[in-house]
JSON list of C-alpha atoms in Angstrom, two decimals:
[
{"chain": "A", "resi": 1215, "resn": "MET", "atom": "CA", "xyz": [20.87, 47.55, -108.81]},
{"chain": "A", "resi": 1216, "resn": "ASP", "atom": "CA", "xyz": [24.26, 47.12, -107.19]},
{"chain": "A", "resi": 1217, "resn": "SER", "atom": "CA", "xyz": [26.83, 44.78, -108.63]},
{"chain": "A", "resi": 1218, "resn": "ALA", "atom": "CA", "xyz": [28.05, 41.66, -106.84]},
{"chain": "A", "resi": 1219, "resn": "ARG", "atom": "CA", "xyz": [24.86, 40.82, -104.99]},
{"chain": "A", "resi": 1220, "resn": "THR", "atom": "CA", "xyz": [21.90, 38.47, -105.27]},
{"chain": "A", "resi": 1221, "resn": "ILE", "atom": "CA", "xyz": [18.45, 39.74, -106.20]},
{"chain": "A", "resi": 1222, "resn": "LEU", "atom": "CA", "xyz": [15.16, 37.89, -106.22]},
{"chain": "A", "resi": 1223, "resn": "LEU", "atom": "CA", "xyz": [12.99, 38.60, -109.27]},
{"chain": "A", "resi": 1224, "resn": "PHE", "atom": "CA", "xyz": [9.24, 37.98, -109.31]},
{"chain": "A", "resi": 1225, "resn": "GLY", "atom": "CA", "xyz": [7.44, 38.41, -112.62]},
{"chain": "A", "resi": 1226, "resn": "GLY", "atom": "CA", "xyz": [3.76, 38.19, -113.41]},
{"chain": "A", "resi": 1227, "resn": "SER", "atom": "CA", "xyz": [0.73, 39.91, -114.85]},
{"chain": "A", "resi": 1228, "resn": "PHE", "atom": "CA", "xyz": [-0.55, 40.96, -111.39]},
{"chain": "A", "resi": 1229, "resn": "ASN", "atom": "CA", "xyz": [-4.09, 41.09, -112.71]},
{"chain": "A", "resi": 1230, "resn": "PRO", "atom": "CA", "xyz": [-4.81, 42.12, -109.96]},
{"chain": "A", "resi": 1231, "resn": "PRO", "atom": "CA", "xyz": [-1.98, 41.99, -107.39]},
{"chain": "A", "resi": 1232, "resn": "HIS", "atom": "CA", "xyz": [-3.14, 40.27, -104.21]},
{"chain": "A", "resi": 1233, "resn": "LEU", "atom": "CA", "xyz": [-1.91, 39.55, -100.72]},
{"chain": "A", "resi": 1234, "resn": "ALA", "atom": "CA", "xyz": [-0.71, 36.04, -101.56]},
{"chain": "A", "resi": 1235, "resn": "HIS", "atom": "CA", "xyz": [1.75, 37.51, -104.07]},
{"chain": "A", "resi": 1236, "resn": "PHE", "atom": "CA", "xyz": [3.46, 39.30, -101.20]},
{"chain": "A", "resi": 1237, "resn": "GLU", "atom": "CA", "xyz": [3.27, 36.32, -98.85]},
{"chain": "A", "resi": 1238, "resn": "LEU", "atom": "CA", "xyz": [5.13, 34.34, -101.50]},
{"chain": "A", "resi": 1239, "resn": "VAL", "atom": "CA", "xyz": [7.83, 36.99, -101.96]},
{"chain": "A", "resi": 1240, "resn": "HIS", "atom": "CA", "xyz": [8.42, 37.33, -98.23]},
{"chain": "A", "resi": 1241, "resn": "ALA", "atom": "CA", "xyz": [8.55, 33.55, -97.84]},
{"chain": "A", "resi": 1242, "resn": "ALA", "atom": "CA", "xyz": [11.17, 33.34, -100.60]},
{"chain": "A", "resi": 1243, "resn": "LEU", "atom": "CA", "xyz": [13.27, 36.17, -99.18]},
{"chain": "A", "resi": 1244, "resn": "SER", "atom": "CA", "xyz": [13.22, 34.50, -95.77]},
{"chain": "A", "resi": 1245, "resn": "ALA", "atom": "CA", "xyz": [14.06, 31.03, -97.09]},
{"chain": "A", "resi": 1246, "resn": "LEU", "atom": "CA", "xyz": [16.89, 32.31, -99.27]},
{"chain": "A", "resi": 1247, "resn": "LYS", "atom": "CA", "xyz": [18.06, 34.84, -96.68]},
{"chain": "A", "resi": 1248, "resn": "LEU", "atom": "CA", "xyz": [17.94, 37.70, -99.19]},
{"chain": "A", "resi": 1249, "resn": "ASN", "atom": "CA", "xyz": [17.07, 41.33, -98.59]},
{"chain": "A", "resi": 1250, "resn": "HIS", "atom": "CA", "xyz": [15.91, 42.55, -102.00]},
{"chain": "A", "resi": 1251, "resn": "CYS", "atom": "CA", "xyz": [13.23, 41.58, -104.49]},
{"chain": "A", "resi": 1252, "resn": "GLU", "atom": "CA", "xyz": [12.32, 43.28, -107.74]},
{"chain": "A", "resi": 1253, "resn": "ILE", "atom": "CA", "xyz": [8.70, 42.70, -108.77]},
{"chain": "A", "resi": 1254, "resn": "ILE", "atom": "CA", "xyz": [8.46, 42.79, -112.56]},
{"chain": "A", "resi": 1255, "resn": "PRO", "atom": "CA", "xyz": [4.94, 43.36, -113.94]},
{"chain": "A", "resi": 1256, "resn": "SER", "atom": "CA", "xyz": [4.54, 42.09, -117.49]},
{"chain": "A", "resi": 1257, "resn": "GLY", "atom": "CA", "xyz": [3.73, 44.60, -120.17]},
{"chain": "A", "resi": 1258, "resn": "ASN", "atom": "CA", "xyz": [2.25, 42.27, -122.77]},
{"chain": "A", "resi": 1259, "resn": "PRO", "atom": "CA", "xyz": [2.28, 38.71, -121.36]},
{"chain": "A", "resi": 1260, "resn": "TRP", "atom": "CA", "xyz": [2.26, 36.29, -124.27]},
{"chain": "A", "resi": 1261, "resn": "GLN", "atom": "CA", "xyz": [0.63, 33.48, -122.28]},
{"chain": "A", "resi": 1262, "resn": "LYS", "atom": "CA", "xyz": [-2.10, 35.76, -120.90]},
{"chain": "A", "resi": 1263, "resn": "PRO", "atom": "CA", "xyz": [-3.35, 37.94, -123.76]},
{"chain": "A", "resi": 1264, "resn": "HIS", "atom": "CA", "xyz": [-6.53, 39.15, -122.03]},
{"chain": "A", "resi": 1265, "resn": "VAL", "atom": "CA", "xyz": [-5.36, 41.21, -119.09]},
{"chain": "A", "resi": 1266, "resn": "ALA", "atom": "CA", "xyz": [-6.21, 44.65, -117.77]},
{"chain": "A", "resi": 1267, "resn": "PRO", "atom": "CA", "xyz": [-4.27, 47.47, -119.46]},
{"chain": "A", "resi": 1268, "resn": "VAL", "atom": "CA", "xyz": [-0.74, 47.76, -118.19]},
{"chain": "A", "resi": 1269, "resn": "GLN", "atom": "CA", "xyz": [-1.26, 51.24, -116.71]},
{"chain": "A", "resi": 1270, "resn": "HIS", "atom": "CA", "xyz": [-3.97, 49.86, -114.41]},
{"chain": "A", "resi": 1271, "resn": "ARG", "atom": "CA", "xyz": [-1.96, 46.80, -113.38]},
{"chain": "A", "resi": 1272, "resn": "LEU", "atom": "CA", "xyz": [1.07, 48.96, -112.65]},
{"chain": "A", "resi": 1273, "resn": "ALA", "atom": "CA", "xyz": [-1.02, 51.44, -110.64]},
{"chain": "A", "resi": 1274, "resn": "MET", "atom": "CA", "xyz": [-2.57, 48.62, -108.59]},
{"chain": "A", "resi": 1275, "resn": "LEU", "atom": "CA", "xyz": [0.84, 47.09, -107.98]},
{"chain": "A", "resi": 1276, "resn": "GLU", "atom": "CA", "xyz": [2.21, 50.40, -106.75]},
{"chain": "A", "resi": 1277, "resn": "LEU", "atom": "CA", "xyz": [-0.70, 50.66, -104.30]},
{"chain": "A", "resi": 1278, "resn": "ALA", "atom": "CA", "xyz": [-0.20, 47.07, -103.16]},
{"chain": "A", "resi": 1279, "resn": "VAL", "atom": "CA", "xyz": [3.52, 47.61, -102.59]},
{"chain": "A", "resi": 1280, "resn": "HIS", "atom": "CA", "xyz": [2.79, 50.77, -100.63]},
{"chain": "A", "resi": 1281, "resn": "ASP", "atom": "CA", "xyz": [0.33, 48.92, -98.40]},
{"chain": "A", "resi": 1282, "resn": "ASP", "atom": "CA", "xyz": [2.69, 45.97, -97.93]},
{"chain": "A", "resi": 1283, "resn": "ALA", "atom": "CA", "xyz": [5.51, 48.36, -97.02]},
{"chain": "A", "resi": 1284, "resn": "GLN", "atom": "CA", "xyz": [3.35, 49.90, -94.32]},
{"chain": "A", "resi": 1285, "resn": "ARG", "atom": "CA", "xyz": [2.60, 46.47, -92.84]},
{"chain": "A", "resi": 1286, "resn": "TRP", "atom": "CA", "xyz": [6.29, 45.60, -93.04]},
{"chain": "A", "resi": 1287, "resn": "GLN", "atom": "CA", "xyz": [7.37, 48.71, -91.16]},
{"chain": "A", "resi": 1288, "resn": "GLU", "atom": "CA", "xyz": [4.89, 47.98, -88.38]},
{"chain": "A", "resi": 1289, "resn": "HIS", "atom": "CA", "xyz": [6.60, 44.66, -87.72]},
{"chain": "A", "resi": 1290, "resn": "HIS", "atom": "CA", "xyz": [10.16, 45.53, -88.80]},
{"chain": "A", "resi": 1291, "resn": "PRO", "atom": "CA", "xyz": [10.62, 49.19, -87.83]},
{"chain": "A", "resi": 1292, "resn": "THR", "atom": "CA", "xyz": [14.43, 49.05, -88.03]},
{"chain": "A", "resi": 1293, "resn": "THR", "atom": "CA", "xyz": [14.71, 47.08, -91.29]},
{"chain": "A", "resi": 1294, "resn": "SER", "atom": "CA", "xyz": [14.46, 48.50, -94.79]},
{"chain": "A", "resi": 1295, "resn": "TYR", "atom": "CA", "xyz": [11.50, 47.30, -96.83]},
{"chain": "A", "resi": 1296, "resn": "PRO", "atom": "CA", "xyz": [12.88, 44.72, -99.30]},
{"chain": "A", "resi": 1297, "resn": "ILE", "atom": "CA", "xyz": [10.54, 45.02, -102.31]},
{"chain": "A", "resi": 1298, "resn": "ASP", "atom": "CA", "xyz": [10.71, 47.35, -105.30]},
{"chain": "A", "resi": 1299, "resn": "ILE", "atom": "CA", "xyz": [8.89, 47.46, -108.64]},
{"chain": "A", "resi": 1300, "resn": "ASN", "atom": "CA", "xyz": [10.98, 47.15, -111.78]},
{"chain": "A", "resi": 1301, "resn": "PRO", "atom": "CA", "xyz": [8.87, 48.37, -114.74]},
{"chain": "A", "resi": 1302, "resn": "VAL", "atom": "CA", "xyz": [11.29, 47.09, -117.38]},
{"chain": "A", "resi": 1303, "resn": "GLU", "atom": "CA", "xyz": [8.66, 44.97, -119.19]},
{"chain": "A", "resi": 1304, "resn": "THR", "atom": "CA", "xyz": [6.02, 47.70, -119.15]},
{"chain": "A", "resi": 1305, "resn": "LEU", "atom": "CA", "xyz": [8.25, 50.00, -121.21]},
{"chain": "A", "resi": 1306, "resn": "SER", "atom": "CA", "xyz": [7.94, 47.86, -124.33]},
{"chain": "A", "resi": 1307, "resn": "HIS", "atom": "CA", "xyz": [4.94, 47.20, -126.57]},
{"chain": "A", "resi": 1308, "resn": "GLN", "atom": "CA", "xyz": [6.36, 43.83, -127.54]},
{"chain": "A", "resi": 1309, "resn": "ALA", "atom": "CA", "xyz": [5.34, 40.54, -125.95]},
{"chain": "A", "resi": 1310, "resn": "SER", "atom": "CA", "xyz": [7.01, 39.96, -122.58]},
{"chain": "A", "resi": 1311, "resn": "TYR", "atom": "CA", "xyz": [9.42, 37.04, -122.39]},
{"chain": "A", "resi": 1312, "resn": "THR", "atom": "CA", "xyz": [11.44, 36.22, -119.29]},
{"chain": "A", "resi": 1313, "resn": "ILE", "atom": "CA", "xyz": [14.51, 35.39, -121.37]},
{"chain": "A", "resi": 1314, "resn": "ASP", "atom": "CA", "xyz": [14.55, 38.89, -122.89]},
{"chain": "A", "resi": 1315, "resn": "THR", "atom": "CA", "xyz": [14.07, 40.53, -119.51]},
{"chain": "A", "resi": 1316, "resn": "LEU", "atom": "CA", "xyz": [16.93, 38.58, -117.98]},
{"chain": "A", "resi": 1317, "resn": "ARG", "atom": "CA", "xyz": [19.22, 39.38, -120.90]},
{"chain": "A", "resi": 1318, "resn": "GLN", "atom": "CA", "xyz": [18.51, 43.06, -120.42]},
{"chain": "A", "resi": 1319, "resn": "LEU", "atom": "CA", "xyz": [19.05, 42.90, -116.67]},
{"chain": "A", "resi": 1320, "resn": "ARG", "atom": "CA", "xyz": [22.24, 40.87, -117.10]},
{"chain": "A", "resi": 1321, "resn": "SER", "atom": "CA", "xyz": [23.68, 43.39, -119.59]},
{"chain": "A", "resi": 1322, "resn": "LEU", "atom": "CA", "xyz": [23.11, 46.15, -117.04]},
{"chain": "A", "resi": 1323, "resn": "ASN", "atom": "CA", "xyz": [24.26, 44.12, -114.02]},
{"chain": "A", "resi": 1324, "resn": "PRO", "atom": "CA", "xyz": [26.96, 41.66, -115.14]},
{"chain": "A", "resi": 1325, "resn": "HIS", "atom": "CA", "xyz": [28.06, 40.77, -111.61]},
{"chain": "A", "resi": 1326, "resn": "THR", "atom": "CA", "xyz": [24.65, 40.32, -110.00]},
{"chain": "A", "resi": 1327, "resn": "THR", "atom": "CA", "xyz": [23.19, 36.90, -109.28]},
{"chain": "A", "resi": 1328, "resn": "PHE", "atom": "CA", "xyz": [19.52, 36.72, -110.24]},
{"chain": "A", "resi": 1329, "resn": "ILE", "atom": "CA", "xyz": [16.97, 34.27, -108.86]},
{"chain": "A", "resi": 1330, "resn": "TRP", "atom": "CA", "xyz": [13.63, 34.13, -110.69]},
{"chain": "A", "resi": 1331, "resn": "LEU", "atom": "CA", "xyz": [10.74, 33.15, -108.42]},
{"chain": "A", "resi": 1332, "resn": "ILE", "atom": "CA", "xyz": [8.01, 30.77, -109.59]},
{"chain": "A", "resi": 1333, "resn": "GLY", "atom": "CA", "xyz": [5.38, 28.59, -107.98]},
{"chain": "A", "resi": 1334, "resn": "SER", "atom": "CA", "xyz": [5.53, 24.82, -108.26]},
{"chain": "A", "resi": 1335, "resn": "ASP", "atom": "CA", "xyz": [2.50, 24.99, -110.57]},
{"chain": "A", "resi": 1336, "resn": "GLN", "atom": "CA", "xyz": [4.57, 27.05, -113.02]},
{"chain": "A", "resi": 1337, "resn": "LEU", "atom": "CA", "xyz": [7.35, 24.49, -112.84]},
{"chain": "A", "resi": 1338, "resn": "THR", "atom": "CA", "xyz": [5.16, 21.92, -114.60]},
{"chain": "A", "resi": 1339, "resn": "ASN", "atom": "CA", "xyz": [4.94, 24.11, -117.72]},
{"chain": "A", "resi": 1340, "resn": "PHE", "atom": "CA", "xyz": [8.38, 25.72, -117.46]},
{"chain": "A", "resi": 1341, "resn": "HIS", "atom": "CA", "xyz": [9.40, 23.84, -120.61]},
{"chain": "A", "resi": 1342, "resn": "THR", "atom": "CA", "xyz": [6.89, 25.99, -122.57]},
{"chain": "A", "resi": 1343, "resn": "TRP", "atom": "CA", "xyz": [8.70, 29.21, -121.64]},
{"chain": "A", "resi": 1344, "resn": "ARG", "atom": "CA", "xyz": [10.71, 30.69, -124.49]},
{"chain": "A", "resi": 1345, "resn": "ASP", "atom": "CA", "xyz": [14.28, 29.38, -124.34]},
{"chain": "A", "resi": 1346, "resn": "TRP", "atom": "CA", "xyz": [13.92, 27.98, -120.83]},
{"chain": "A", "resi": 1347, "resn": "GLN", "atom": "CA", "xyz": [17.41, 26.55, -121.03]},
{"chain": "A", "resi": 1348, "resn": "GLY", "atom": "CA", "xyz": [18.73, 30.00, -121.88]},
{"chain": "A", "resi": 1349, "resn": "ILE", "atom": "CA", "xyz": [16.93, 31.37, -118.81]},
{"chain": "A", "resi": 1350, "resn": "LEU", "atom": "CA", "xyz": [18.93, 28.97, -116.65]},
{"chain": "A", "resi": 1351, "resn": "LYS", "atom": "CA", "xyz": [22.15, 30.31, -118.15]},
{"chain": "A", "resi": 1352, "resn": "LEU", "atom": "CA", "xyz": [21.24, 33.71, -116.77]},
{"chain": "A", "resi": 1353, "resn": "ALA", "atom": "CA", "xyz": [19.58, 32.95, -113.43]},
{"chain": "A", "resi": 1354, "resn": "HIS", "atom": "CA", "xyz": [18.63, 30.42, -110.82]},
{"chain": "A", "resi": 1355, "resn": "ILE", "atom": "CA", "xyz": [14.95, 29.50, -110.48]},
{"chain": "A", "resi": 1356, "resn": "ALA", "atom": "CA", "xyz": [13.42, 29.51, -106.99]},
{"chain": "A", "resi": 1357, "resn": "VAL", "atom": "CA", "xyz": [10.54, 27.04, -106.82]},
{"chain": "A", "resi": 1358, "resn": "ALA", "atom": "CA", "xyz": [7.93, 27.61, -104.12]},
{"chain": "A", "resi": 1359, "resn": "GLN", "atom": "CA", "xyz": [6.83, 24.16, -102.97]},
{"chain": "A", "resi": 1360, "resn": "ARG", "atom": "CA", "xyz": [3.45, 24.95, -101.43]},
{"chain": "A", "resi": 1361, "resn": "ALA", "atom": "CA", "xyz": [2.42, 22.68, -98.58]},
{"chain": "A", "resi": 1362, "resn": "GLY", "atom": "CA", "xyz": [0.31, 19.84, -99.91]},
{"chain": "A", "resi": 1363, "resn": "HIS", "atom": "CA", "xyz": [0.92, 20.80, -103.54]},
{"chain": "A", "resi": 1364, "resn": "GLU", "atom": "CA", "xyz": [4.60, 20.01, -103.98]},
{"chain": "A", "resi": 1365, "resn": "THR", "atom": "CA", "xyz": [5.84, 19.15, -107.47]},
{"chain": "A", "resi": 1366, "resn": "SER", "atom": "CA", "xyz": [8.51, 16.49, -107.89]},
{"chain": "A", "resi": 1367, "resn": "ALA", "atom": "CA", "xyz": [10.76, 15.90, -110.87]},
{"chain": "A", "resi": 1368, "resn": "GLU", "atom": "CA", "xyz": [8.79, 12.78, -111.71]},
{"chain": "A", "resi": 1369, "resn": "GLN", "atom": "CA", "xyz": [5.69, 14.92, -112.34]},
{"chain": "A", "resi": 1370, "resn": "LEU", "atom": "CA", "xyz": [7.37, 16.94, -115.08]},
{"chain": "A", "resi": 1371, "resn": "SER", "atom": "CA", "xyz": [6.04, 15.79, -118.45]},
{"chain": "A", "resi": 1372, "resn": "ASP", "atom": "CA", "xyz": [8.89, 17.16, -120.55]},
{"chain": "A", "resi": 1373, "resn": "VAL", "atom": "CA", "xyz": [11.73, 14.66, -120.54]},
{"chain": "A", "resi": 1374, "resn": "THR", "atom": "CA", "xyz": [14.48, 17.24, -121.07]},
{"chain": "A", "resi": 1375, "resn": "LEU", "atom": "CA", "xyz": [13.23, 19.45, -118.24]},
{"chain": "A", "resi": 1376, "resn": "ARG", "atom": "CA", "xyz": [12.73, 16.45, -115.95]},
{"chain": "A", "resi": 1377, "resn": "THR", "atom": "CA", "xyz": [16.28, 15.25, -116.53]},
{"chain": "A", "resi": 1378, "resn": "TYR", "atom": "CA", "xyz": [17.72, 18.73, -116.05]},
{"chain": "A", "resi": 1379, "resn": "TYR", "atom": "CA", "xyz": [15.72, 19.26, -112.85]},
{"chain": "A", "resi": 1380, "resn": "GLN", "atom": "CA", "xyz": [16.85, 15.94, -111.40]},
{"chain": "A", "resi": 1381, "resn": "GLN", "atom": "CA", "xyz": [20.48, 16.87, -111.98]},
{"chain": "A", "resi": 1382, "resn": "HIS", "atom": "CA", "xyz": [20.37, 20.57, -111.10]},
{"chain": "A", "resi": 1383, "resn": "HIS", "atom": "CA", "xyz": [18.17, 21.20, -108.10]},
{"chain": "A", "resi": 1384, "resn": "CYS", "atom": "CA", "xyz": [18.87, 21.89, -104.44]},
{"chain": "A", "resi": 1385, "resn": "ASN", "atom": "CA", "xyz": [17.13, 23.13, -101.32]},
{"chain": "A", "resi": 1386, "resn": "ALA", "atom": "CA", "xyz": [17.23, 26.74, -100.16]},
{"chain": "A", "resi": 1387, "resn": "PRO", "atom": "CA", "xyz": [19.44, 26.07, -97.08]},
{"chain": "A", "resi": 1388, "resn": "SER", "atom": "CA", "xyz": [22.09, 24.49, -99.32]},
{"chain": "A", "resi": 1389, "resn": "ASN", "atom": "CA", "xyz": [25.19, 26.50, -100.12]},
{"chain": "A", "resi": 1390, "resn": "GLN", "atom": "CA", "xyz": [25.29, 25.00, -103.61]},
{"chain": "A", "resi": 1391, "resn": "TRP", "atom": "CA", "xyz": [23.36, 27.82, -105.26]},
{"chain": "A", "resi": 1392, "resn": "ARG", "atom": "CA", "xyz": [25.51, 30.42, -103.52]},
{"chain": "A", "resi": 1393, "resn": "THR", "atom": "CA", "xyz": [28.64, 29.12, -105.21]},
{"chain": "A", "resi": 1394, "resn": "GLN", "atom": "CA", "xyz": [27.44, 29.61, -108.78]},
{"chain": "A", "resi": 1395, "resn": "LYS", "atom": "CA", "xyz": [25.62, 32.44, -110.53]},
{"chain": "A", "resi": 1396, "resn": "HIS", "atom": "CA", "xyz": [22.96, 30.52, -112.45]},
{"chain": "A", "resi": 1397, "resn": "GLY", "atom": "CA", "xyz": [21.62, 27.16, -113.55]},
{"chain": "A", "resi": 1398, "resn": "LEU", "atom": "CA", "xyz": [19.93, 25.68, -110.47]},
{"chain": "A", "resi": 1399, "resn": "PHE", "atom": "CA", "xyz": [16.35, 25.10, -109.39]},
{"chain": "A", "resi": 1400, "resn": "ILE", "atom": "CA", "xyz": [16.17, 26.05, -105.71]},
{"chain": "A", "resi": 1401, "resn": "GLU", "atom": "CA", "xyz": [13.30, 24.52, -103.77]},
{"chain": "A", "resi": 1402, "resn": "PHE", "atom": "CA", "xyz": [11.87, 26.15, -100.67]},
{"chain": "A", "resi": 1403, "resn": "ALA", "atom": "CA", "xyz": [8.81, 25.47, -98.54]},
{"chain": "A", "resi": 1404, "resn": "ALA", "atom": "CA", "xyz": [6.03, 28.01, -98.97]},
{"chain": "A", "resi": 1405, "resn": "PRO", "atom": "CA", "xyz": [2.67, 28.40, -97.24]},
{"chain": "A", "resi": 1406, "resn": "LEU", "atom": "CA", "xyz": [-0.41, 27.16, -99.05]},
{"chain": "A", "resi": 1407, "resn": "MET", "atom": "CA", "xyz": [-2.21, 30.18, -100.51]},
{"chain": "A", "resi": 1408, "resn": "ALA", "atom": "CA", "xyz": [-5.68, 29.23, -101.74]},
{"chain": "A", "resi": 1409, "resn": "VAL", "atom": "CA", "xyz": [-6.19, 32.35, -103.82]},
{"chain": "A", "resi": 1410, "resn": "SER", "atom": "CA", "xyz": [-5.41, 33.39, -107.37]},
{"chain": "A", "resi": 1411, "resn": "SER", "atom": "CA", "xyz": [-5.98, 36.44, -109.54]},
{"chain": "A", "resi": 1412, "resn": "THR", "atom": "CA", "xyz": [-8.35, 34.33, -111.65]},
{"chain": "A", "resi": 1413, "resn": "GLN", "atom": "CA", "xyz": [-10.52, 33.58, -108.62]},
{"chain": "A", "resi": 1414, "resn": "ILE", "atom": "CA", "xyz": [-10.49, 37.22, -107.55]},
{"chain": "A", "resi": 1415, "resn": "ARG", "atom": "CA", "xyz": [-11.60, 38.43, -110.99]},
{"chain": "A", "resi": 1416, "resn": "ALA", "atom": "CA", "xyz": [-14.46, 35.91, -110.98]},
{"chain": "A", "resi": 1417, "resn": "GLN", "atom": "CA", "xyz": [-15.45, 37.04, -107.50]},
{"chain": "A", "resi": 1418, "resn": "LEU", "atom": "CA", "xyz": [-15.43, 40.69, -108.56]},
{"chain": "A", "resi": 1419, "resn": "GLN", "atom": "CA", "xyz": [-17.73, 39.91, -111.47]},
{"chain": "A", "resi": 1420, "resn": "GLN", "atom": "CA", "xyz": [-20.23, 38.01, -109.33]},
{"chain": "A", "resi": 1421, "resn": "HIS", "atom": "CA", "xyz": [-20.09, 39.72, -105.92]},
{"chain": "A", "resi": 1422, "resn": "PRO", "atom": "CA", "xyz": [-17.91, 42.81, -106.21]},
{"chain": "A", "resi": 1423, "resn": "ARG", "atom": "CA", "xyz": [-18.53, 44.17, -102.69]},
{"chain": "A", "resi": 1424, "resn": "THR", "atom": "CA", "xyz": [-18.15, 40.96, -100.70]},
{"chain": "A", "resi": 1425, "resn": "PRO", "atom": "CA", "xyz": [-16.23, 41.31, -97.40]},
{"chain": "A", "resi": 1426, "resn": "ASP", "atom": "CA", "xyz": [-14.11, 38.31, -98.46]},
{"chain": "A", "resi": 1427, "resn": "LEU", "atom": "CA", "xyz": [-12.09, 40.67, -100.65]},
{"chain": "A", "resi": 1428, "resn": "ASP", "atom": "CA", "xyz": [-10.43, 42.01, -97.51]},
{"chain": "A", "resi": 1429, "resn": "LYS", "atom": "CA", "xyz": [-8.69, 38.63, -97.20]},
{"chain": "A", "resi": 1430, "resn": "THR", "atom": "CA", "xyz": [-7.13, 38.87, -100.67]},
{"chain": "A", "resi": 1431, "resn": "LEU", "atom": "CA", "xyz": [-6.79, 42.54, -101.72]},
{"chain": "A", "resi": 1432, "resn": "THR", "atom": "CA", "xyz": [-5.62, 45.62, -99.86]},
{"chain": "A", "resi": 1433, "resn": "LYS", "atom": "CA", "xyz": [-8.15, 48.39, -99.35]},
{"chain": "A", "resi": 1434, "resn": "HIS", "atom": "CA", "xyz": [-6.36, 50.74, -101.73]},
{"chain": "A", "resi": 1435, "resn": "VAL", "atom": "CA", "xyz": [-6.31, 48.13, -104.51]},
{"chain": "A", "resi": 1436, "resn": "GLN", "atom": "CA", "xyz": [-10.01, 47.44, -103.96]},
{"chain": "A", "resi": 1437, "resn": "THR", "atom": "CA", "xyz": [-10.81, 51.15, -104.15]},
{"chain": "A", "resi": 1438, "resn": "TYR", "atom": "CA", "xyz": [-8.84, 51.51, -107.38]},
{"chain": "A", "resi": 1439, "resn": "ILE", "atom": "CA", "xyz": [-10.63, 48.54, -108.96]},
{"chain": "A", "resi": 1440, "resn": "PHE", "atom": "CA", "xyz": [-14.05, 49.95, -108.11]},
{"chain": "A", "resi": 1441, "resn": "GLU", "atom": "CA", "xyz": [-13.18, 53.50, -109.20]},
{"chain": "A", "resi": 1442, "resn": "GLN", "atom": "CA", "xyz": [-11.79, 52.30, -112.53]},
{"chain": "A", "resi": 1443, "resn": "LYS", "atom": "CA", "xyz": [-14.60, 49.72, -112.99]},
{"chain": "A", "resi": 1444, "resn": "LEU", "atom": "CA", "xyz": [-12.13, 46.91, -113.61]},
{"chain": "A", "resi": 1445, "resn": "TYR", "atom": "CA", "xyz": [-13.14, 43.24, -113.90]},
{"chain": "A", "resi": 1446, "resn": "GLN", "atom": "CA", "xyz": [-16.86, 44.03, -114.04]}
]
């Protein structure tokens, strides 16, 4: 990572990685007018203890990124593909916590502005993340407000988080977040994506060869899942 620039970070278990993950990243990059995102697959996600082994999730993510890059180049032949995988959390056997990841990234990149991407559904339980206030001392949080499923400050059950959000949030077009390195929730409009990894795993268990998978998983990810007999 270069110094003195802004990088979008997108963490998750990616169990499995699906097309909506990439729609979300591209929507965030467009809304924030950024040109680089690091996808950070969790090694041992503490809130999701029953996930596929990290080597499989990382392999699937690499395939998904490769396929997304090909689609990107078809439509943007003169623009560099903006997404990379950062395996920082997969290198440790300890539980993965966003605060620890950001501390590590900050120590290596003291001048970089980080924006951690979450969905509005994750915002409602952000107060359960380890040292969430410490996270905001290291990064901004980009909140994807999906059409029809927006989350307002009033819906946040934790009083401390609700108060903080009311006082420290802005919209993506605002220049406010560009003038400071951390501490803000940045809202942006995102398309509604009626798919989740949970739904895909259930679908693979019930009807593994359904054509509907083409709408959610790339062909290479599907092939890997079937070859490795995952989620069956």
